[in-house]
Coordinates of C-alpha atoms in Angstrom, one line a residue:
M1 CA -25.4 7.5 13.8
D2 CA -27.1 8.0 17.2
K3 CA -26.7 5.7 20.3
L4 CA -29.8 3.6 19.7
S5 CA -28.8 3.0 16.1
V6 CA -25.3 1.9 17.2
L7 CA -26.9 -0.4 19.8
K8 CA -29.1 -2.1 17.2
E9 CA -26.6 -2.1 14.3
Y10 CA -23.6 -3.6 16.2
F11 CA -25.1 -5.3 19.2
G12 CA -28.6 -6.3 18.1
H13 CA -30.5 -4.7 21.0
R14 CA -33.5 -2.3 20.7
A15 CA -33.3 -0.7 24.2
F16 CA -30.8 -0.1 26.9
R17 CA -30.8 -1.8 30.2
S18 CA -31.1 0.0 33.5
G19 CA -28.3 2.6 33.9
Q20 CA -26.6 2.1 30.6
E21 CA -28.2 5.1 28.8
E22 CA -27.4 7.5 31.7
L23 CA -23.7 6.5 31.7
I24 CA -23.4 6.7 27.9
D25 CA -25.1 10.2 27.9
H26 CA -22.6 11.5 30.4
I27 CA -19.6 10.1 28.5
L28 CA -20.9 11.6 25.3
G29 CA -21.3 14.9 27.2
G30 CA -17.6 14.8 28.1
C31 CA -17.9 13.7 31.8
D32 CA -15.8 11.2 33.7
V33 CA -18.0 8.4 34.9
L34 CA -17.9 5.6 37.5
G35 CA -20.3 2.7 36.9
I36 CA -20.9 0.1 39.6
M37 CA -23.0 -2.6 37.8
P38 CA -23.3 -6.3 38.6
T39 CA -21.9 -8.9 36.3
G40 CA -24.3 -9.5 33.4
A41 CA -25.8 -5.9 33.6
G42 CA -24.0 -4.8 30.4
K43 CA -21.0 -2.7 31.7
S44 CA -19.1 -3.2 28.4
L45 CA -21.8 -1.5 26.3
C46 CA -21.5 1.6 28.5
Y47 CA -18.1 2.3 27.0
Q48 CA -18.3 0.4 23.7
V49 CA -21.3 2.4 22.4
P50 CA -19.8 5.8 23.0
A51 CA -16.4 4.6 21.8
L52 CA -18.0 4.0 18.4
M53 CA -19.5 7.5 18.4
L54 CA -16.5 9.5 19.7
R55 CA -14.1 10.9 17.1
G56 CA -10.8 9.2 18.2
V57 CA -9.7 6.0 19.8
T58 CA -10.8 4.5 23.1
I59 CA -8.1 2.7 25.2
V60 CA -9.6 0.0 27.5
I61 CA -7.3 -1.0 30.4
S62 CA -8.1 -4.5 31.3
P63 CA -6.4 -6.8 33.9
L64 CA -6.5 -10.2 32.1
I65 CA -5.6 -11.5 28.7
S66 CA -8.6 -13.8 28.5
L67 CA -10.9 -10.8 29.2
M68 CA -9.4 -8.8 26.3
K69 CA -9.5 -11.7 23.8
D70 CA -13.1 -12.4 24.6
Q71 CA -14.1 -8.7 24.2
V72 CA -12.2 -8.2 21.0
S73 CA -13.6 -11.5 19.5
A74 CA -17.1 -10.4 20.3
L75 CA -16.6 -6.9 18.9
T76 CA -14.9 -8.2 15.7
A77 CA -17.8 -10.6 15.2
A78 CA -20.2 -7.6 15.5
G79 CA -18.3 -5.7 12.8
V80 CA -16.3 -3.4 15.2
S81 CA -12.6 -2.6 14.5
A82 CA -10.9 -3.6 17.8
A83 CA -7.6 -5.1 18.9
C84 CA -5.7 -6.1 22.1
I85 CA -2.1 -5.5 23.0
N86 CA -0.7 -8.1 25.5
S87 CA 1.9 -10.8 26.0
S88 CA -0.2 -13.4 24.1
L89 CA 0.7 -11.9 20.7
T90 CA 3.6 -13.2 18.7
Q91 CA 6.3 -10.8 17.6
E92 CA 4.8 -10.6 14.2
E93 CA 1.2 -10.1 15.5
Y94 CA 2.4 -7.4 17.9
A95 CA 4.2 -5.5 15.2
E96 CA 1.2 -5.7 12.8
T97 CA -1.2 -4.6 15.6
M98 CA 1.0 -1.7 16.6
Y99 CA 1.3 -0.6 13.0
R100 CA -2.4 -0.6 12.4
A101 CA -3.1 1.0 15.8
C102 CA -0.7 3.9 15.0
R103 CA -2.6 4.4 11.7
G104 CA -5.8 4.8 13.6
E105 CA -7.5 1.7 12.2
Y106 CA -9.0 0.6 15.5
K107 CA -11.8 2.2 17.5
L108 CA -11.1 0.3 20.7
I109 CA -7.7 -1.0 21.8
Y110 CA -7.5 -3.2 24.9
I111 CA -4.2 -2.9 26.8
A112 CA -2.9 -4.6 30.0
P113 CA -2.0 -2.0 32.7
E114 CA 1.6 -3.3 32.9
R115 CA 2.2 -2.1 29.3
L116 CA 1.1 1.5 29.7
G117 CA 4.6 2.8 30.4
T118 CA 6.3 1.1 27.4
R119 CA 7.9 3.1 24.5
E120 CA 5.5 1.5 22.0
I121 CA 2.4 2.7 23.8
S122 CA 4.0 6.2 24.2
S123 CA 4.4 6.2 20.4
L124 CA 0.8 5.0 19.9
V125 CA -0.8 7.7 22.1
S126 CA 1.2 10.4 20.3
S127 CA 0.1 9.2 16.9
V128 CA -3.6 9.0 17.4
E129 CA -6.3 11.0 19.2
I130 CA -7.3 9.3 22.4
S131 CA -10.9 10.2 23.1
M132 CA -11.5 8.0 26.1
V133 CA -9.6 5.8 28.6
T134 CA -11.8 3.1 30.1
I135 CA -10.7 1.2 33.2
D136 CA -12.4 -2.2 33.5
E137 CA -12.4 -4.1 36.9
A138 CA -11.6 -0.7 38.5
H139 CA -11.7 -2.1 42.0
C140 CA -8.2 -3.5 41.3
V141 CA -6.8 0.0 42.1
S142 CA -7.8 -0.2 45.7
Q143 CA -5.8 -2.1 48.4
W144 CA -9.1 -2.7 50.1
G145 CA -10.6 -4.3 47.0
Q146 CA -10.6 -8.1 46.7
D147 CA -8.2 -8.1 43.7
F148 CA -5.7 -5.3 44.3
R149 CA -3.1 -5.0 41.5
P150 CA -0.2 -2.6 42.0
S151 CA 0.0 -1.9 38.2
Y152 CA -3.4 -0.1 38.4
I153 CA -1.8 2.6 40.6
H154 CA 0.1 4.0 37.5
I155 CA -3.1 4.5 35.4
A156 CA -3.7 8.0 36.7
G157 CA -0.1 9.1 35.7
F158 CA -0.6 7.6 32.3
V159 CA -3.8 9.6 31.7
E160 CA -2.2 12.8 32.8
S161 CA 0.8 12.2 30.5
L162 CA -1.4 12.1 27.4
P163 CA -1.1 15.2 25.0
C164 CA -4.8 16.0 25.7
R165 CA -6.7 14.6 28.7
P166 CA -9.4 12.3 27.5
I167 CA -12.7 11.3 29.1
V168 CA -12.0 8.7 31.8
S169 CA -14.6 6.0 32.5
A170 CA -14.3 3.3 35.2
F171 CA -16.4 0.2 35.8
T172 CA -16.6 -2.6 38.3
A173 CA -19.1 -5.1 39.5
T174 CA -18.5 -5.0 43.3
A175 CA -17.3 -2.1 45.4
T176 CA -18.0 -1.0 48.9
D177 CA -18.1 2.7 49.8
T178 CA -14.4 2.7 50.8
V179 CA -13.4 1.1 47.4
R180 CA -15.5 3.6 45.5
E181 CA -13.7 6.5 47.2
D182 CA -10.4 4.9 46.3
I183 CA -11.3 4.4 42.7
V184 CA -12.2 8.1 42.3
R185 CA -9.1 9.3 44.1
L186 CA -6.5 6.9 42.7
L187 CA -7.6 7.0 39.1
G188 CA -7.9 10.8 39.2
L189 CA -11.5 10.9 38.1
R190 CA -12.7 14.6 37.8
E191 CA -16.1 15.1 39.4
P192 CA -17.3 11.9 37.9
F193 CA -21.0 11.0 37.4
T194 CA -21.3 7.9 39.6
L195 CA -24.0 5.4 39.1
V196 CA -24.7 2.3 41.1
T197 CA -27.4 0.3 39.3
G198 CA -27.9 -2.1 42.1
F199 CA -26.3 -5.4 42.8
D200 CA -29.4 -7.6 42.5
R201 CA -29.3 -10.4 39.8
P202 CA -32.9 -11.7 39.8
N203 CA -32.1 -14.5 37.4
L204 CA -29.7 -16.1 40.0
Y205 CA -30.9 -18.6 42.5
F206 CA -28.7 -18.6 45.7
A207 CA -28.4 -21.5 48.0
V208 CA -26.3 -22.6 51.0
K209 CA -26.1 -26.3 51.7
K210 CA -24.4 -28.0 54.7
P211 CA -23.9 -31.6 53.5
Q212 CA -22.3 -34.3 55.6
N213 CA -20.4 -35.4 52.4
K214 CA -19.6 -32.5 50.1
Y215 CA -18.5 -34.6 47.2
N216 CA -21.6 -36.7 47.2
E217 CA -23.7 -33.6 47.2
L218 CA -21.7 -32.0 44.4
R219 CA -22.1 -35.1 42.3
R220 CA -25.8 -35.1 42.9
L221 CA -26.1 -31.4 42.0
I222 CA -24.1 -31.7 38.8
G223 CA -26.0 -34.8 37.8
D224 CA -29.3 -32.8 38.1
M225 CA -27.8 -30.1 35.7
E226 CA -28.0 -32.5 32.7
D227 CA -25.7 -31.2 29.9
K228 CA -25.4 -27.6 31.2
C229 CA -22.0 -26.1 31.8
G230 CA -20.8 -24.6 35.1
I231 CA -17.9 -23.8 37.4
V232 CA -16.9 -25.5 40.7
Y233 CA -14.7 -23.3 42.9
C234 CA -12.4 -24.8 45.5
L235 CA -10.2 -23.1 48.1
S236 CA -7.0 -25.0 47.4
R237 CA -5.1 -26.5 44.5
K238 CA -5.2 -29.8 46.2
S239 CA -9.0 -29.7 46.4
V240 CA -9.2 -28.8 42.7
E241 CA -7.1 -31.8 41.8
E242 CA -9.1 -34.2 44.0
V243 CA -12.6 -33.0 43.0
C244 CA -11.7 -32.9 39.3
E245 CA -10.2 -36.4 39.4
K246 CA -13.4 -37.7 41.1
L247 CA -15.7 -36.0 38.7
C248 CA -13.8 -37.4 35.7
S249 CA -13.8 -40.9 37.3
D250 CA -17.6 -40.6 37.7
G251 CA -18.0 -39.9 34.0
F252 CA -18.4 -36.1 34.1
S253 CA -16.8 -33.9 31.5
A254 CA -14.5 -31.8 33.7
T255 CA -11.2 -30.0 33.6
R256 CA -9.2 -28.0 36.1
Y257 CA -7.5 -24.6 36.6
H258 CA -5.2 -23.3 39.3
A259 CA -1.9 -21.4 39.6
G260 CA 0.2 -24.5 40.0
L261 CA -0.4 -25.7 36.4
S262 CA 1.8 -24.6 33.6
D263 CA 0.7 -21.6 31.5
S264 CA 0.1 -23.9 28.5
E265 CA -2.1 -26.3 30.5
R266 CA -4.1 -23.5 32.1
R267 CA -4.6 -22.0 28.6
A268 CA -5.6 -25.3 27.1
N269 CA -8.0 -26.2 29.9
Q270 CA -9.6 -22.8 29.8
E271 CA -10.2 -23.0 26.1
D272 CA -11.7 -26.5 26.5
F273 CA -14.2 -25.0 28.8
I274 CA -14.9 -21.9 26.7
Y275 CA -15.2 -23.9 23.5
D276 CA -17.6 -26.4 25.2
R277 CA -15.2 -29.3 24.9
K278 CA -15.5 -29.7 28.7
R279 CA -18.7 -28.7 30.4
I280 CA -17.3 -28.3 34.0
M281 CA -14.4 -26.2 35.2
V282 CA -13.0 -27.1 38.6
A283 CA -10.9 -24.1 39.7
T284 CA -9.4 -21.9 42.4
N285 CA -10.3 -18.2 42.4
A286 CA -7.4 -17.8 39.9
F287 CA -10.0 -18.6 37.3
G288 CA -12.8 -16.4 36.2
M289 CA -12.1 -12.7 36.1
G290 CA -12.7 -11.7 32.5
I291 CA -14.3 -14.9 31.4
D292 CA -17.1 -13.7 29.2
K293 CA -18.8 -17.1 28.7
S294 CA -22.4 -16.2 28.8
D295 CA -24.0 -19.7 29.1
V296 CA -22.6 -20.7 32.5
S297 CA -25.7 -22.3 34.1
F298 CA -24.3 -23.0 37.6
V299 CA -21.5 -21.9 39.9
I300 CA -20.9 -24.2 42.9
H301 CA -18.6 -23.2 45.7
Y302 CA -17.1 -26.4 47.1
N303 CA -15.7 -24.3 49.9
M304 CA -16.7 -21.0 51.5
P305 CA -14.7 -18.0 50.0
K306 CA -13.1 -15.6 52.4
N307 CA -15.4 -12.6 51.8
I308 CA -18.8 -11.7 50.3
E309 CA -17.2 -9.5 47.5
S310 CA -15.3 -12.5 46.1
Y311 CA -18.3 -14.8 46.5
Y312 CA -20.6 -12.4 44.7
Q313 CA -18.2 -11.8 41.9
E314 CA -17.5 -15.6 41.4
A315 CA -21.1 -16.6 41.7
G316 CA -22.0 -13.8 39.3
R317 CA -20.2 -15.6 36.5
A318 CA -23.4 -17.7 36.1
G319 CA -26.3 -16.5 34.0
R320 CA -24.5 -13.6 32.3
D321 CA -27.0 -13.7 29.4
G322 CA -29.9 -13.2 31.8
S323 CA -31.0 -16.9 31.7
P324 CA -31.9 -18.6 35.1
A325 CA -28.8 -20.0 36.8
K326 CA -27.9 -21.5 40.2
C327 CA -25.3 -20.3 42.7
I328 CA -24.8 -22.9 45.4
L329 CA -22.4 -22.8 48.3
L330 CA -21.4 -26.0 50.1
Y331 CA -20.5 -24.9 53.6
G332 CA -18.5 -26.7 56.2
P333 CA -17.1 -25.4 59.5
S334 CA -13.5 -26.3 58.5
D335 CA -13.8 -23.7 55.7
V336 CA -13.6 -20.9 58.3
R337 CA -10.3 -22.3 59.7
T338 CA -8.8 -22.7 56.2
N339 CA -9.7 -19.1 55.2
D340 CA -8.4 -17.7 58.5
F341 CA -5.1 -19.5 57.9
M342 CA -4.9 -18.2 54.3
I343 CA -5.6 -14.6 55.5
E344 CA -2.7 -14.9 58.0
R345 CA -0.4 -16.3 55.4
S346 CA -1.2 -13.6 52.8
R347 CA -0.3 -10.9 55.4
D348 CA 3.2 -12.3 55.7
E349 CA 3.6 -12.7 52.0
N350 CA 2.5 -9.2 51.1
T351 CA 5.9 -7.3 50.9
E352 CA 4.5 -4.2 49.3
L353 CA 2.6 -2.9 52.4
S354 CA 3.9 -1.4 55.6
D355 CA 3.4 -3.2 58.9
E356 CA 0.7 -0.8 59.8
E357 CA -1.1 -1.3 56.5
K358 CA -0.8 -5.1 56.9
E359 CA -2.5 -5.0 60.3
I360 CA -5.3 -2.8 59.0
M361 CA -5.8 -5.2 56.1
L362 CA -5.7 -8.2 58.4
E363 CA -8.4 -6.7 60.6
R364 CA -10.6 -5.9 57.6
D365 CA -10.1 -9.4 56.0
K366 CA -11.1 -11.1 59.3
E367 CA -14.2 -8.9 59.6
R368 CA -15.1 -9.8 56.0
L369 CA -14.6 -13.5 56.8
K370 CA -17.0 -13.1 59.7
E371 CA -19.6 -11.6 57.4
M372 CA -19.1 -14.4 54.9
T373 CA -19.6 -17.0 57.8
F374 CA -22.8 -15.2 58.8
Y375 CA -24.1 -15.5 55.3
S376 CA -23.3 -19.2 55.2
T377 CA -25.2 -19.9 58.3
A378 CA -28.1 -17.4 57.7
T379 CA -31.7 -18.6 58.1
S380 CA -33.3 -15.5 56.5
C381 CA -33.3 -14.4 52.8
L382 CA -29.8 -14.8 51.3
R383 CA -30.4 -12.2 48.6
E384 CA -31.5 -9.6 51.2
F385 CA -28.4 -10.4 53.3
M386 CA -26.1 -9.9 50.4
L387 CA -27.7 -6.7 49.1
R388 CA -27.7 -5.3 52.6
Y389 CA -24.0 -5.9 52.8
F390 CA -23.5 -3.8 49.7
G391 CA -25.6 -1.0 51.2
E392 CA -28.9 -1.7 49.4
K393 CA -32.3 -2.2 50.9
A394 CA -34.2 -5.3 49.8
P395 CA -37.3 -7.2 50.7
S396 CA -36.9 -9.8 53.4
Y397 CA -38.4 -12.4 51.0
C398 CA -37.0 -12.9 47.4
G399 CA -38.6 -16.2 46.5
N400 CA -35.4 -17.3 44.7
C401 CA -33.0 -18.5 47.4
S402 CA -32.8 -21.6 49.5
C403 CA -33.9 -19.8 52.7
C404 CA -37.0 -18.4 51.0
I405 CA -38.0 -21.5 49.0
D406 CA -37.1 -24.3 51.4
G407 CA -38.2 -22.3 54.4
F408 CA -37.3 -22.1 58.1
E409 CA -39.5 -22.1 61.1
E410 CA -38.9 -20.6 64.6
A411 CA -38.0 -23.3 67.1
D412 CA -37.6 -23.1 70.9
I413 CA -34.0 -24.3 71.7
T414 CA -33.9 -23.0 75.3
V415 CA -33.2 -26.4 76.8
D416 CA -30.6 -27.2 74.2
A417 CA -29.0 -23.8 74.8
Q418 CA -28.7 -24.5 78.5
K419 CA -27.2 -27.9 77.9
I420 CA -24.6 -26.5 75.4
V421 CA -23.5 -23.5 77.6
S422 CA -23.4 -25.8 80.6
C423 CA -21.1 -28.2 78.8
V424 CA -18.7 -25.3 77.9
F425 CA -18.8 -24.2 81.6
R426 CA -18.0 -27.8 82.8
V427 CA -15.1 -28.0 80.4
K428 CA -13.8 -24.7 81.6
Q429 CA -13.9 -25.9 85.2
K430 CA -11.4 -28.5 84.1
G431 CA -9.2 -25.6 83.1
R432 CA -9.6 -26.3 79.4
Y433 CA -11.2 -24.7 76.3
F434 CA -11.9 -26.6 73.1
G435 CA -13.4 -26.1 69.7
K436 CA -16.9 -27.0 68.5
G437 CA -15.9 -30.6 67.6
M438 CA -15.0 -31.5 71.2
I439 CA -18.1 -29.9 72.7
V440 CA -20.4 -31.7 70.2
D441 CA -18.6 -35.0 71.0
I442 CA -19.1 -34.5 74.8
L443 CA -22.8 -33.7 74.4
R444 CA -23.4 -36.7 72.1
G445 CA -21.5 -39.1 74.3
S446 CA -18.7 -39.9 71.9
E447 CA -16.1 -42.5 72.9
N448 CA -13.2 -41.1 71.0
E449 CA -9.8 -41.8 72.6
R450 CA -8.8 -38.2 73.4
L451 CA -12.1 -37.3 75.0
L452 CA -11.9 -40.4 77.3
S453 CA -8.2 -39.7 78.2
L454 CA -9.2 -36.2 79.4
G455 CA -11.9 -37.6 81.6
F456 CA -14.7 -35.7 79.9
D457 CA -16.9 -38.8 80.0
R458 CA -17.3 -38.1 83.7
L459 CA -18.8 -34.7 83.1
S460 CA -22.4 -34.2 84.0
T461 CA -23.1 -33.0 80.5
Y462 CA -21.6 -36.1 78.8
G463 CA -24.1 -37.7 76.5
I464 CA -27.1 -35.5 77.5
M465 CA -27.7 -34.7 73.8
S466 CA -27.0 -38.2 72.4
D467 CA -30.2 -38.2 70.4
T468 CA -29.6 -34.9 68.7
P469 CA -27.7 -34.9 65.4
A470 CA -24.3 -33.4 65.4
R471 CA -25.2 -31.0 62.6
R472 CA -28.0 -29.5 64.7
I473 CA -25.8 -29.0 67.8
R474 CA -23.2 -27.3 65.6
A475 CA -26.0 -25.0 64.2
E476 CA -27.2 -24.2 67.6
L477 CA -23.6 -23.4 68.8
D478 CA -23.2 -21.0 65.8
H479 CA -26.5 -19.4 66.8
L480 CA -25.6 -19.0 70.4
A481 CA -22.3 -17.3 69.3
A482 CA -24.2 -15.0 67.0
E483 CA -26.5 -14.0 69.8
G484 CA -23.6 -13.4 72.2
Y485 CA -24.3 -16.3 74.6
L486 CA -21.0 -17.9 73.6
G487 CA -17.9 -16.7 71.7
F488 CA -15.2 -18.1 69.5
S489 CA -11.5 -17.2 69.9
D490 CA -9.5 -15.9 66.9
G491 CA -6.8 -18.1 65.4
E492 CA -6.4 -21.1 63.2
Y493 CA -8.2 -23.4 65.7
P494 CA -10.9 -21.2 67.4
V495 CA -12.2 -22.5 70.7
V496 CA -15.6 -22.0 72.2
E497 CA -15.6 -19.4 75.1
L498 CA -18.0 -18.2 77.7
T499 CA -19.3 -14.6 77.6
A500 CA -20.9 -12.2 80.0
L501 CA -24.3 -13.5 78.8
S502 CA -23.5 -17.2 79.4
A503 CA -24.1 -17.1 83.1
K504 CA -27.2 -15.0 82.6
L505 CA -28.7 -17.6 80.2
L506 CA -28.2 -20.4 82.8
K507 CA -29.3 -18.4 85.9
E508 CA -32.2 -16.5 84.5
R509 CA -33.3 -19.3 82.1
I510 CA -33.6 -16.8 79.2
P511 CA -35.8 -18.2 76.4
V512 CA -33.8 -18.8 73.2
T513 CA -35.3 -19.4 69.8
M514 CA -33.7 -19.9 66.4
K515 CA -34.9 -20.6 62.8
L516 CA -34.4 -24.2 61.8
P517 CA -35.1 -25.7 58.3
I518 CA -38.6 -27.1 57.8
E519 CA -38.3 -30.9 57.3
K520 CA -39.4 -31.7 53.8
T521 CA -40.3 -35.1 52.3
E522 CA -38.4 -36.0 49.2
K523 CA -40.5 -36.0 46.1
K524 CA -39.6 -38.2 43.2
K525 CA -39.0 -36.4 40.0
K526 CA -41.3 -37.1 37.1
K527 CA -39.6 -37.9 33.9
D528 CA -40.9 -36.0 30.9
S529 CA -41.9 -38.2 28.0
G530 CA -40.3 -35.9 25.5
L531 CA -39.2 -32.3 24.6
T532 CA -41.6 -29.5 23.8
Q533 CA -41.5 -28.0 20.4
N534 CA -39.4 -25.0 21.6
E535 CA -36.9 -27.3 23.4
T536 CA -36.5 -29.4 20.3
L537 CA -35.9 -26.2 18.2
F538 CA -33.5 -24.8 20.8
A539 CA -31.5 -28.0 20.7
K540 CA -31.3 -27.8 16.9
L541 CA -30.2 -24.1 17.1
R542 CA -27.5 -25.0 19.5
Q543 CA -26.2 -27.7 17.2
L544 CA -26.1 -25.3 14.3
R545 CA -24.4 -22.6 16.5
S546 CA -21.8 -25.2 17.6
R547 CA -21.0 -26.1 14.0
L548 CA -20.7 -22.5 12.9
A549 CA -18.5 -21.7 15.9
Q550 CA -16.2 -24.6 15.1
E551 CA -15.9 -23.4 11.5
A552 CA -15.1 -19.9 12.7
R553 CA -12.8 -21.2 15.5
V554 CA -14.6 -19.0 18.1
P555 CA -16.5 -19.9 21.3
A556 CA -20.2 -20.7 20.7
Y557 CA -21.5 -17.7 22.6
I558 CA -19.5 -15.4 20.3
V559 CA -21.9 -16.5 17.4
F560 CA -25.0 -16.1 19.6
T561 CA -25.8 -16.3 23.3
D562 CA -28.3 -18.8 24.7
A563 CA -30.6 -15.8 25.3
A564 CA -30.5 -15.0 21.6
L565 CA -31.3 -18.6 20.7
E566 CA -34.2 -18.5 23.1
D567 CA -35.6 -15.4 21.5
M568 CA -35.3 -17.1 18.1
C569 CA -37.6 -19.8 19.5
R570 CA -40.1 -17.1 20.5
V571 CA -39.9 -15.0 17.3
L572 CA -39.5 -17.9 14.8
P573 CA -37.9 -15.8 12.1
T574 CA -37.8 -17.2 8.6
T575 CA -36.7 -14.0 6.7
A576 CA -33.8 -11.6 6.9
E577 CA -36.1 -8.8 8.1
E578 CA -37.6 -11.0 10.9
F579 CA -34.2 -12.3 11.9
L580 CA -33.1 -8.7 12.6
T581 CA -35.9 -8.4 15.2
V582 CA -34.3 -11.1 17.4
S583 CA -32.6 -9.7 20.5
G584 CA -28.8 -10.0 20.2
V585 CA -28.8 -10.0 16.4
G586 CA -27.0 -7.0 14.8
R587 CA -26.7 -6.3 11.1
R588 CA -23.2 -7.9 10.7
K589 CA -24.3 -11.2 12.4
A590 CA -27.6 -11.2 10.5
E591 CA -25.7 -11.0 7.2
K592 CA -23.2 -13.7 8.3
Y593 CA -25.6 -16.2 10.0
G594 CA -29.2 -15.2 9.1
E595 CA -29.6 -17.5 6.1
D596 CA -28.5 -20.6 8.0
F597 CA -30.6 -20.0 11.1
C598 CA -33.7 -19.0 9.1
A599 CA -33.4 -22.1 6.9
L600 CA -33.2 -24.3 10.0
I601 CA -36.2 -22.6 11.6
S602 CA -38.2 -22.9 8.4
E603 CA -37.4 -26.6 8.1
H604 CA -38.3 -27.2 11.7
L605 CA -41.7 -25.5 11.2
R606 CA -42.4 -27.6 8.1
S607 CA -41.5 -30.7 9.9
E608 CA -43.7 -29.9 12.9
N609 CA -46.6 -29.1 10.5
D610 CA -46.1 -32.4 8.6
H611 CA -46.0 -34.2 11.9
R612 CA -49.4 -32.7 12.9
G613 CA -50.8 -33.3 9.4
G614 CA -52.1 -29.8 9.0
T615 CA -51.2 -26.3 7.8
L616 CA -49.8 -23.4 9.7

C-alpha cells in the first residue's frame, strides 16, 4: 500500500497538507527528520503514515498521558493497531499491553520518556524490530524551550542502545533557532532533513483587548460564543478558582484545571471538557499540551503569558480542525509584574541548573517577557508581529486580527508626551521615582491619600491631563518607553525613569506620534430568524455524533471532527460510496458509522423536500 492509499484508507484524506509529504518521503527514504509545524498542521500524520508502511514497530515518545490516550484512541478508531505504555494502566492492563507489544501486535507504541530505561522496555526493544523512534513535543529537550523536561535528555542514549539504530523523527510546534539546534544535538539526529512549514494559522483570529474590568469582558465574549467550547487561561491557581466560580454562578458550563487539584479531580475535569459535558475549561498552563480536542472554538487568555512561545502554543489549541476560531488576550499592566515575579521565583526553584545557567535563563526569560509585552501593546498587525518573532516574513496586514480589523490611526501626541515626561521630571526633582500608576494619578489630579501626603498635588503637572482617560495615559506612557523617551526599571514593581532622550524631547519639542484605536460606534446585532439548511443539518449531525460517541465511550471528535461534519453538509452523501468521499472519513469509520450518517442525511433531504413541496 502506498502513502496516498494509507492516507485515504486509515485517515480519510485524499491529499497531504503542506510539508507532510516531504517529511514522509524522507522518513521512508531512511533519513532522520525534524519537523517544525504549527498546531493543527498535521504533525502526527507525518510519522503515523510511514509507521504503517515500515516493516517493524514505531515507538512514539510523548510527554503526557492525555496526549498518548487521545492519539491511541484516534488510531484505534481508524483501524490501526496502537497502544500506550504509561502510569495510567492498571497492573493487568500493563501486563497485557507488554505481552502483546513483545509479540509485535502493535504498529505504534506510545511511551513516556521516564519509562525508557525500565527493564520491561529493554525486553520489548530486544523482542521486536524498531523501525522508527519518534519524539513528539521535541522542544522539551532544550533548556531554552518553554517546557524543558529533564527526562528528554536520556532519549539519545536510549536510541543508541537499541540493537539496530532506527530512523529518528522529531516534531514540535514552536522552536526558535536556538531550540532547533538543541533538538538536533541533544537528540543525536544524524544529518536530519529539517522542514519548517511556517507558523501561520490563517483560520485563527488574534485579538488583544485592554478592558477596565476583565471579568465583565470575559463574560461578554463567552456569551457571544453561544454553545461553542473553549479554554480560558489564567496565570495563577487563585485566578482559575475565582474565574471558574464566577462563570458557574453566571450560568456557564465551566470546569477548572490546575496543579493544586488532586490527580483524580484533574482527570475528571479534563474528561468533562473532552467529552463535552462542560464546554469551558478554566486553567493554568498546566492544562493543554497533548489535548487533541479538535473542536475548540476559542482560547481566551485572562492574563498575559510570560513569552510568545507559550502564548502561541496555548492559543494554537483553538481551531485544530481548520475551522475558524478566536484567540483573545485580555491584557492588564499588572500581568507584567506578576510574570516578572514568577520568573524570579522559578530561577530560585530550579535546582538542576548551575548559577551561571540560572542567570542566562533569567536574562532570556525577561527578554521574552519584554517581547510578549510589546505584542500585547502593539498597534500594527498582530499576526505579522508573531510570525516575525519566529523568523518569518509576513505582510503588514492580515485582515484577521484586532489591529487589522478594528484599525488604528496615527495621532499627534506631542503635547501629551511633554506633559508626561515633565511630570516624571517633577517627581524626580522631589528625589522620588514611582510606577505608572502614580504618574497617571498625578496627571489626572487624583486625590488619593498617598499622593496628597507626598505633596504631589503641589506639582505644576498635577491635574494637567484631568480630561484624558487613564487608559490613554498608560498607553502613551508605554509608547514613550518603547520609543526610548522614558524607561522602566527591572524588578517586581518597575518605576518610570528618565532617559537621555527625555530632556531632548522637552527642550527641542520633538514631534511624537502614535497609533491609537479608531473610535467605532457600537452596532446592534441582528438576530437571525432561523437556521439555514446546512446549519440545521450540522446540528443534527452533531447530535448523532454525540450519541455514537457516548455509546462508544470516546470523545465526540474521535468519531468525526467538526470539519468532517461540515464536509458532510457540503457533499450530502446518502450512499456508502459517497460517504467515503467526505474529508476525514476512512474505510474503517465508513464501515462503522456510514449507515447511520447516510440515513440521517437522506431523512433530512426528504424532510426539506417535503417542506418545500417539491422534488429534488
